């Protein structure tokens, strides 16, 4: 692939795009047979580069979308994909994508007896959350975060929502903090929880008592967890 890649680059530089694309497509077929997904990706990136040079909008959209919406959202390719549309076209396009993703995840979870409501919401947030952040769809992001019961997941989106929905965000966090305390086991987890509570207090100084009340509840519920009590006491 290294030799092929060098030859492809030489043809691109000479603007012999047809030869370059022929070499790329042959390379992709070989890489797919050998199950070298990384090599496939590198060759497909070259197809995207050629599409830009040839002003092939459809192909540019195809590959930039594919790379943008991979296992995780790639903001660089997302912006490239978005830039190929007018404002009005993009609104329609991204709404169609959101609908497609929602349907696909819903159908997958529905057909899997081992999945549940929480799994549905977690998967929707994982796939749609990054899109909502890119599009500043903060109300939609909040709606998904409100359905979460995992503190780490909620805190992932915390920086994006705190300035826009501070009160709503705190209302989500408070009950989850107590549930997190119920699940904690061992000093490292107690310390992590206390540190998270300390960080939240820093962001919500006026709501300090609400967070401390959670700490008090946990101390009363688990007096036989001296390590937990010790870590939580550091908040006072």
PDB file of C-alpha atoms in Angstrom:
ATOM      1  CA  UNK A   1       0.000   0.000   0.000  1.00  0.00           C
ATOM      2  CA  UNK A   2       2.883   2.407   0.616  1.00  0.00           C
ATOM      3  CA  UNK A   3       4.164   2.009  -2.958  1.00  0.00           C
ATOM      4  CA  UNK A   4       0.637   2.271  -4.354  1.00  0.00           C
ATOM      5  CA  UNK A   5       0.006   5.365  -2.241  1.00  0.00           C
ATOM      6  CA  UNK A   6       3.143   7.063  -3.579  1.00  0.00           C
ATOM      7  CA  UNK A   7       2.071   6.324  -7.148  1.00  0.00           C
ATOM      8  CA  UNK A   8      -1.432   7.641  -6.435  1.00  0.00           C
ATOM      9  CA  UNK A   9      -0.019  10.880  -5.034  1.00  0.00           C
ATOM     10  CA  UNK A  10       2.181  11.288  -8.112  1.00  0.00           C
ATOM     11  CA  UNK A  11      -0.844  10.926 -10.394  1.00  0.00           C
ATOM     12  CA  UNK A  12      -2.875  13.364  -8.312  1.00  0.00           C
ATOM     13  CA  UNK A  13      -0.040  15.881  -8.507  1.00  0.00           C
ATOM     14  CA  UNK A  14      -0.016  15.443 -12.290  1.00  0.00           C
ATOM     15  CA  UNK A  15      -3.822  15.828 -12.297  1.00  0.00           C
ATOM     16  CA  UNK A  16      -4.220  12.371 -13.789  1.00  0.00           C
ATOM     17  CA  UNK A  17      -7.230  11.706 -11.602  1.00  0.00           C
ATOM     18  CA  UNK A  18      -8.578   8.761 -13.587  1.00  0.00           C
ATOM     19  CA  UNK A  19      -5.379   6.758 -13.139  1.00  0.00           C
ATOM     20  CA  UNK A  20      -5.231   7.766  -9.491  1.00  0.00           C
ATOM     21  CA  UNK A  21      -8.815   6.611  -8.905  1.00  0.00           C
ATOM     22  CA  UNK A  22      -8.133   3.333 -10.701  1.00  0.00           C
ATOM     23  CA  UNK A  23      -5.143   2.655  -8.452  1.00  0.00           C
ATOM     24  CA  UNK A  24      -7.161   3.637  -5.367  1.00  0.00           C
ATOM     25  CA  UNK A  25     -10.108   1.391  -6.190  1.00  0.00           C
ATOM     26  CA  UNK A  26      -7.784  -1.549  -6.850  1.00  0.00           C
ATOM     27  CA  UNK A  27      -6.042  -0.876  -3.545  1.00  0.00           C
ATOM     28  CA  UNK A  28      -9.362  -0.729  -1.682  1.00  0.00           C
ATOM     29  CA  UNK A  29     -10.414  -4.111  -3.088  1.00  0.00           C
ATOM     30  CA  UNK A  30      -7.134  -5.707  -1.973  1.00  0.00           C
ATOM     31  CA  UNK A  31      -7.311  -4.081   1.467  1.00  0.00           C
ATOM     32  CA  UNK A  32     -10.916  -5.226   1.935  1.00  0.00           C
ATOM     33  CA  UNK A  33      -9.983  -8.819   1.061  1.00  0.00           C
ATOM     34  CA  UNK A  34      -7.136  -8.632   3.575  1.00  0.00           C
ATOM     35  CA  UNK A  35      -9.468  -6.933   6.088  1.00  0.00           C
ATOM     36  CA  UNK A  36      -7.143  -3.949   6.485  1.00  0.00           C
ATOM     37  CA  UNK A  37      -9.731  -1.312   7.405  1.00  0.00           C
ATOM     38  CA  UNK A  38      -7.077   1.298   8.156  1.00  0.00           C
ATOM     39  CA  UNK A  39      -5.675   0.986   4.634  1.00  0.00           C
ATOM     40  CA  UNK A  40      -9.177   1.243   3.161  1.00  0.00           C
ATOM     41  CA  UNK A  41      -9.689   4.452   5.125  1.00  0.00           C
ATOM     42  CA  UNK A  42      -6.409   5.947   3.888  1.00  0.00           C
ATOM     43  CA  UNK A  43      -7.313   5.216   0.266  1.00  0.00           C
ATOM     44  CA  UNK A  44     -10.838   6.540   0.684  1.00  0.00           C
ATOM     45  CA  UNK A  45      -9.400   9.783   2.046  1.00  0.00           C
ATOM     46  CA  UNK A  46      -7.543  10.117  -1.236  1.00  0.00           C
ATOM     47  CA  UNK A  47     -10.825   9.646  -3.117  1.00  0.00           C
ATOM     48  CA  UNK A  48     -12.272  12.469  -1.035  1.00  0.00           C
ATOM     49  CA  UNK A  49      -9.289  14.682  -1.875  1.00  0.00           C
ATOM     50  CA  UNK A  50      -9.774  13.977  -5.586  1.00  0.00           C
ATOM     51  CA  UNK A  51     -13.511  14.698  -5.284  1.00  0.00           C
ATOM     52  CA  UNK A  52     -12.669  18.135  -3.897  1.00  0.00           C
ATOM     53  CA  UNK A  53     -10.181  18.815  -6.698  1.00  0.00           C
ATOM     54  CA  UNK A  54     -12.678  17.688  -9.347  1.00  0.00           C
ATOM     55  CA  UNK A  55     -15.514  19.591  -7.636  1.00  0.00           C
ATOM     56  CA  UNK A  56     -17.485  16.360  -7.440  1.00  0.00           C
ATOM     57  CA  UNK A  57     -19.951  17.487  -4.767  1.00  0.00           C
ATOM     58  CA  UNK A  58     -21.841  14.204  -4.537  1.00  0.00           C
ATOM     59  CA  UNK A  59     -18.688  12.184  -3.927  1.00  0.00           C
ATOM     60  CA  UNK A  60     -17.354  14.777  -1.498  1.00  0.00           C
ATOM     61  CA  UNK A  61     -20.611  14.595   0.433  1.00  0.00           C
ATOM     62  CA  UNK A  62     -20.557  10.802   0.425  1.00  0.00           C
ATOM     63  CA  UNK A  63     -17.083  10.437   1.898  1.00  0.00           C
ATOM     64  CA  UNK A  64     -17.148  13.452   4.231  1.00  0.00           C
ATOM     65  CA  UNK A  65     -20.420  12.163   5.704  1.00  0.00           C
ATOM     66  CA  UNK A  66     -19.000   8.656   6.031  1.00  0.00           C
ATOM     67  CA  UNK A  67     -15.916   9.927   7.853  1.00  0.00           C
ATOM     68  CA  UNK A  68     -17.883  12.435   9.946  1.00  0.00           C
ATOM     69  CA  UNK A  69     -20.331   9.875  11.286  1.00  0.00           C
ATOM     70  CA  UNK A  70     -17.976   7.010  12.079  1.00  0.00           C
ATOM     71  CA  UNK A  71     -17.729   5.264  15.448  1.00  0.00           C
ATOM     72  CA  UNK A  72     -17.364   8.734  16.927  1.00  0.00           C
ATOM     73  CA  UNK A  73     -18.166  12.057  15.298  1.00  0.00           C
ATOM     74  CA  UNK A  74     -15.228  13.710  13.533  1.00  0.00           C
ATOM     75  CA  UNK A  75     -15.807  17.477  13.648  1.00  0.00           C
ATOM     76  CA  UNK A  76     -13.379  18.232  10.798  1.00  0.00           C
ATOM     77  CA  UNK A  77     -15.145  15.991   8.301  1.00  0.00           C
ATOM     78  CA  UNK A  78     -18.512  17.046   9.717  1.00  0.00           C
ATOM     79  CA  UNK A  79     -17.755  20.686   8.903  1.00  0.00           C
ATOM     80  CA  UNK A  80     -16.529  19.714   5.443  1.00  0.00           C
ATOM     81  CA  UNK A  81     -19.712  17.750   4.801  1.00  0.00           C
ATOM     82  CA  UNK A  82     -21.878  20.618   6.063  1.00  0.00           C
ATOM     83  CA  UNK A  83     -20.018  23.161   3.927  1.00  0.00           C
ATOM     84  CA  UNK A  84     -21.239  21.481   0.725  1.00  0.00           C
ATOM     85  CA  UNK A  85     -24.848  22.517   1.443  1.00  0.00           C
ATOM     86  CA  UNK A  86     -26.708  25.789   1.594  1.00  0.00           C
ATOM     87  CA  UNK A  87     -28.214  26.679   4.977  1.00  0.00           C
ATOM     88  CA  UNK A  88     -31.676  25.540   3.913  1.00  0.00           C
ATOM     89  CA  UNK A  89     -30.407  22.313   2.347  1.00  0.00           C
ATOM     90  CA  UNK A  90     -28.391  21.497   5.441  1.00  0.00           C
ATOM     91  CA  UNK A  91     -31.335  21.859   7.821  1.00  0.00           C
ATOM     92  CA  UNK A  92     -33.285  19.325   5.778  1.00  0.00           C
ATOM     93  CA  UNK A  93     -30.267  17.027   5.417  1.00  0.00           C
ATOM     94  CA  UNK A  94     -29.316  16.920   9.088  1.00  0.00           C
ATOM     95  CA  UNK A  95     -32.932  16.413  10.162  1.00  0.00           C
ATOM     96  CA  UNK A  96     -33.103  13.412   7.834  1.00  0.00           C
ATOM     97  CA  UNK A  97     -29.893  12.053   9.356  1.00  0.00           C
ATOM     98  CA  UNK A  98     -31.245  12.515  12.887  1.00  0.00           C
ATOM     99  CA  UNK A  99     -34.430  10.676  11.918  1.00  0.00           C
ATOM    100  CA  UNK A 100     -32.448   7.845  10.302  1.00  0.00           C
ATOM    101  CA  UNK A 101     -30.179   7.423  13.327  1.00  0.00           C
ATOM    102  CA  UNK A 102     -33.120   7.516  15.735  1.00  0.00           C
ATOM    103  CA  UNK A 103     -35.040   4.888  13.769  1.00  0.00           C
ATOM    104  CA  UNK A 104     -32.035   2.620  13.368  1.00  0.00           C
ATOM    105  CA  UNK A 105     -31.165   2.691  17.074  1.00  0.00           C
ATOM    106  CA  UNK A 106     -34.800   2.303  18.153  1.00  0.00           C
ATOM    107  CA  UNK A 107     -35.311  -0.688  15.866  1.00  0.00           C
ATOM    108  CA  UNK A 108     -32.051  -2.306  16.996  1.00  0.00           C
ATOM    109  CA  UNK A 109     -32.876  -1.961  20.680  1.00  0.00           C
ATOM    110  CA  UNK A 110     -36.473  -3.086  20.132  1.00  0.00           C
ATOM    111  CA  UNK A 111     -35.307  -6.282  18.445  1.00  0.00           C
ATOM    112  CA  UNK A 112     -32.773  -7.111  21.153  1.00  0.00           C
ATOM    113  CA  UNK A 113     -34.422  -8.683  24.205  1.00  0.00           C
ATOM    114  CA  UNK A 114     -31.342  -7.945  26.295  1.00  0.00           C
ATOM    115  CA  UNK A 115     -31.676  -4.203  25.766  1.00  0.00           C
ATOM    116  CA  UNK A 116     -33.931  -1.869  27.712  1.00  0.00           C
ATOM    117  CA  UNK A 117     -35.174   1.706  27.946  1.00  0.00           C
ATOM    118  CA  UNK A 118     -31.913   2.947  29.466  1.00  0.00           C
ATOM    119  CA  UNK A 119     -29.932   1.290  26.700  1.00  0.00           C
ATOM    120  CA  UNK A 120     -32.092   3.033  24.096  1.00  0.00           C
ATOM    121  CA  UNK A 121     -31.541   6.453  25.634  1.00  0.00           C
ATOM    122  CA  UNK A 122     -27.819   5.872  26.147  1.00  0.00           C
ATOM    123  CA  UNK A 123     -27.358   4.841  22.522  1.00  0.00           C
ATOM    124  CA  UNK A 124     -29.388   7.782  21.268  1.00  0.00           C
ATOM    125  CA  UNK A 125     -27.286  10.156  23.344  1.00  0.00           C
ATOM    126  CA  UNK A 126     -24.031   8.539  22.196  1.00  0.00           C
ATOM    127  CA  UNK A 127     -24.921   8.883  18.509  1.00  0.00           C
ATOM    128  CA  UNK A 128     -26.988  12.079  18.497  1.00  0.00           C
ATOM    129  CA  UNK A 129     -25.354  14.022  21.314  1.00  0.00           C
ATOM    130  CA  UNK A 130     -22.285  15.005  19.242  1.00  0.00           C
ATOM    131  CA  UNK A 131     -24.553  16.092  16.356  1.00  0.00           C
ATOM    132  CA  UNK A 132     -26.647  18.226  18.695  1.00  0.00           C
ATOM    133  CA  UNK A 133     -23.454  19.838  19.991  1.00  0.00           C
ATOM    134  CA  UNK A 134     -22.272  20.630  16.462  1.00  0.00           C
ATOM    135  CA  UNK A 135     -25.667  22.126  15.608  1.00  0.00           C
ATOM    136  CA  UNK A 136     -26.183  23.902  18.959  1.00  0.00           C
ATOM    137  CA  UNK A 137     -29.380  21.938  19.490  1.00  0.00           C
ATOM    138  CA  UNK A 138     -29.090  22.406  23.238  1.00  0.00           C
ATOM    139  CA  UNK A 139     -32.753  21.726  23.998  1.00  0.00           C
ATOM    140  CA  UNK A 140     -32.565  18.342  22.298  1.00  0.00           C
ATOM    141  CA  UNK A 141     -29.302  17.510  24.033  1.00  0.00           C
ATOM    142  CA  UNK A 142     -30.823  18.381  27.399  1.00  0.00           C
ATOM    143  CA  UNK A 143     -33.853  16.182  26.695  1.00  0.00           C
ATOM    144  CA  UNK A 144     -31.582  13.166  26.163  1.00  0.00           C
ATOM    145  CA  UNK A 145     -29.337  13.938  29.138  1.00  0.00           C
ATOM    146  CA  UNK A 146     -32.407  14.217  31.376  1.00  0.00           C
ATOM    147  CA  UNK A 147     -33.098  10.527  30.713  1.00  0.00           C
ATOM    148  CA  UNK A 148     -29.654   9.379  31.837  1.00  0.00           C
ATOM    149  CA  UNK A 149     -28.921   7.704  35.143  1.00  0.00           C
ATOM    150  CA  UNK A 150     -25.154   7.388  34.793  1.00  0.00           C
ATOM    151  CA  UNK A 151     -23.197  10.222  36.409  1.00  0.00           C
ATOM    152  CA  UNK A 152     -20.153   9.852  34.131  1.00  0.00           C
ATOM    153  CA  UNK A 153     -22.373  10.080  31.043  1.00  0.00           C
ATOM    154  CA  UNK A 154     -24.150  13.158  32.357  1.00  0.00           C
ATOM    155  CA  UNK A 155     -20.877  14.876  33.230  1.00  0.00           C
ATOM    156  CA  UNK A 156     -19.642  14.287  29.667  1.00  0.00           C
ATOM    157  CA  UNK A 157     -22.270  16.771  28.463  1.00  0.00           C
ATOM    158  CA  UNK A 158     -22.128  18.946  31.578  1.00  0.00           C
ATOM    159  CA  UNK A 159     -19.763  21.611  30.087  1.00  0.00           C
ATOM    160  CA  UNK A 160     -22.063  22.097  27.093  1.00  0.00           C
ATOM    161  CA  UNK A 161     -25.240  22.611  29.119  1.00  0.00           C
ATOM    162  CA  UNK A 162     -24.249  24.357  32.326  1.00  0.00           C
ATOM    163  CA  UNK A 163     -24.308  27.898  30.911  1.00  0.00           C
ATOM    164  CA  UNK A 164     -27.604  27.432  29.061  1.00  0.00           C
ATOM    165  CA  UNK A 165     -29.575  25.193  31.411  1.00  0.00           C
ATOM    166  CA  UNK A 166     -27.882  25.483  34.828  1.00  0.00           C
ATOM    167  CA  UNK A 167     -30.995  24.819  36.920  1.00  0.00           C
ATOM    168  CA  UNK A 168     -32.257  21.961  34.779  1.00  0.00           C
ATOM    169  CA  UNK A 169     -28.814  20.372  34.781  1.00  0.00           C
ATOM    170  CA  UNK A 170     -28.500  20.514  38.544  1.00  0.00           C
ATOM    171  CA  UNK A 171     -31.939  18.935  38.909  1.00  0.00           C
ATOM    172  CA  UNK A 172     -30.643  16.005  36.847  1.00  0.00           C
ATOM    173  CA  UNK A 173     -27.405  15.685  38.791  1.00  0.00           C
ATOM    174  CA  UNK A 174     -28.638  15.807  42.398  1.00  0.00           C
ATOM    175  CA  UNK A 175     -30.605  12.507  42.446  1.00  0.00           C
ATOM    176  CA  UNK A 176     -27.941  10.780  40.335  1.00  0.00           C
ATOM    177  CA  UNK A 177     -25.244  11.770  42.840  1.00  0.00           C
ATOM    178  CA  UNK A 178     -27.074   9.864  45.563  1.00  0.00           C
ATOM    179  CA  UNK A 179     -27.547   6.821  43.302  1.00  0.00           C
ATOM    180  CA  UNK A 180     -23.856   6.976  42.459  1.00  0.00           C
ATOM    181  CA  UNK A 181     -23.066   6.927  46.170  1.00  0.00           C
ATOM    182  CA  UNK A 182     -25.253   3.839  46.562  1.00  0.00           C
ATOM    183  CA  UNK A 183     -23.193   2.048  43.926  1.00  0.00           C
ATOM    184  CA  UNK A 184     -19.751   3.152  45.107  1.00  0.00           C
ATOM    185  CA  UNK A 185     -17.465   0.490  46.505  1.00  0.00           C
ATOM    186  CA  UNK A 186     -13.998   1.203  47.808  1.00  0.00           C
ATOM    187  CA  UNK A 187     -12.039   4.312  48.711  1.00  0.00           C
ATOM    188  CA  UNK A 188     -11.045   5.206  45.162  1.00  0.00           C
ATOM    189  CA  UNK A 189     -14.702   5.381  44.114  1.00  0.00           C
ATOM    190  CA  UNK A 190     -15.669   7.319  47.254  1.00  0.00           C
ATOM    191  CA  UNK A 191     -12.874   9.786  46.562  1.00  0.00           C
ATOM    192  CA  UNK A 192     -13.912  10.145  42.927  1.00  0.00           C
ATOM    193  CA  UNK A 193     -17.508  10.859  43.954  1.00  0.00           C
ATOM    194  CA  UNK A 194     -16.393  13.431  46.534  1.00  0.00           C
ATOM    195  CA  UNK A 195     -14.181  15.136  43.930  1.00  0.00           C
ATOM    196  CA  UNK A 196     -17.072  15.317  41.474  1.00  0.00           C
ATOM    197  CA  UNK A 197     -19.301  16.817  44.154  1.00  0.00           C
ATOM    198  CA  UNK A 198     -16.573  19.324  45.006  1.00  0.00           C
ATOM    199  CA  UNK A 199     -16.304  20.324  41.339  1.00  0.00           C
ATOM    200  CA  UNK A 200     -20.074  20.769  41.077  1.00  0.00           C
ATOM    201  CA  UNK A 201     -20.090  22.920  44.223  1.00  0.00           C
ATOM    202  CA  UNK A 202     -17.451  25.114  42.571  1.00  0.00           C
ATOM    203  CA  UNK A 203     -19.754  25.626  39.579  1.00  0.00           C
ATOM    204  CA  UNK A 204     -22.837  26.100  41.778  1.00  0.00           C
ATOM    205  CA  UNK A 205     -21.638  27.940  44.904  1.00  0.00           C
ATOM    206  CA  UNK A 206     -25.158  29.209  45.563  1.00  0.00           C
ATOM    207  CA  UNK A 207     -26.439  25.617  45.568  1.00  0.00           C
ATOM    208  CA  UNK A 208     -23.745  24.253  47.851  1.00  0.00           C
ATOM    209  CA  UNK A 209     -26.247  23.128  50.488  1.00  0.00           C
ATOM    210  CA  UNK A 210     -28.138  20.947  48.005  1.00  0.00           C
ATOM    211  CA  UNK A 211     -24.987  18.983  47.198  1.00  0.00           C
ATOM    212  CA  UNK A 212     -23.934  18.810  50.846  1.00  0.00           C
ATOM    213  CA  UNK A 213     -27.366  17.458  51.692  1.00  0.00           C
ATOM    214  CA  UNK A 214     -26.648  14.514  49.385  1.00  0.00           C
ATOM    215  CA  UNK A 215     -23.383  13.933  51.227  1.00  0.00           C
ATOM    216  CA  UNK A 216     -25.227  13.984  54.573  1.00  0.00           C
ATOM    217  CA  UNK A 217     -27.789  11.464  53.313  1.00  0.00           C
ATOM    218  CA  UNK A 218     -25.054   9.111  52.155  1.00  0.00           C
ATOM    219  CA  UNK A 219     -23.218   9.390  55.466  1.00  0.00           C
ATOM    220  CA  UNK A 220     -26.402   8.517  57.354  1.00  0.00           C
ATOM    221  CA  UNK A 221     -27.236   5.626  55.014  1.00  0.00           C
ATOM    222  CA  UNK A 222     -23.766   4.088  55.183  1.00  0.00           C
ATOM    223  CA  UNK A 223     -22.245   4.664  58.628  1.00  0.00           C
ATOM    224  CA  UNK A 224     -20.359   1.379  58.263  1.00  0.00           C
ATOM    225  CA  UNK A 225     -18.434   2.695  55.312  1.00  0.00           C
ATOM    226  CA  UNK A 226     -15.797   4.724  57.166  1.00  0.00           C
ATOM    227  CA  UNK A 227     -13.808   5.421  54.006  1.00  0.00           C
ATOM    228  CA  UNK A 228     -16.901   6.947  52.366  1.00  0.00           C
ATOM    229  CA  UNK A 229     -17.663   9.047  55.435  1.00  0.00           C
ATOM    230  CA  UNK A 230     -14.055  10.224  55.567  1.00  0.00           C
ATOM    231  CA  UNK A 231     -13.991  11.295  51.905  1.00  0.00           C
ATOM    232  CA  UNK A 232     -17.383  13.021  52.097  1.00  0.00           C
ATOM    233  CA  UNK A 233     -16.364  14.848  55.280  1.00  0.00           C
ATOM    234  CA  UNK A 234     -13.757  16.687  53.208  1.00  0.00           C
ATOM    235  CA  UNK A 235     -16.614  18.561  51.512  1.00  0.00           C
ATOM    236  CA  UNK A 236     -17.699  20.271  54.731  1.00  0.00           C
TER     237      UNK A 236
END
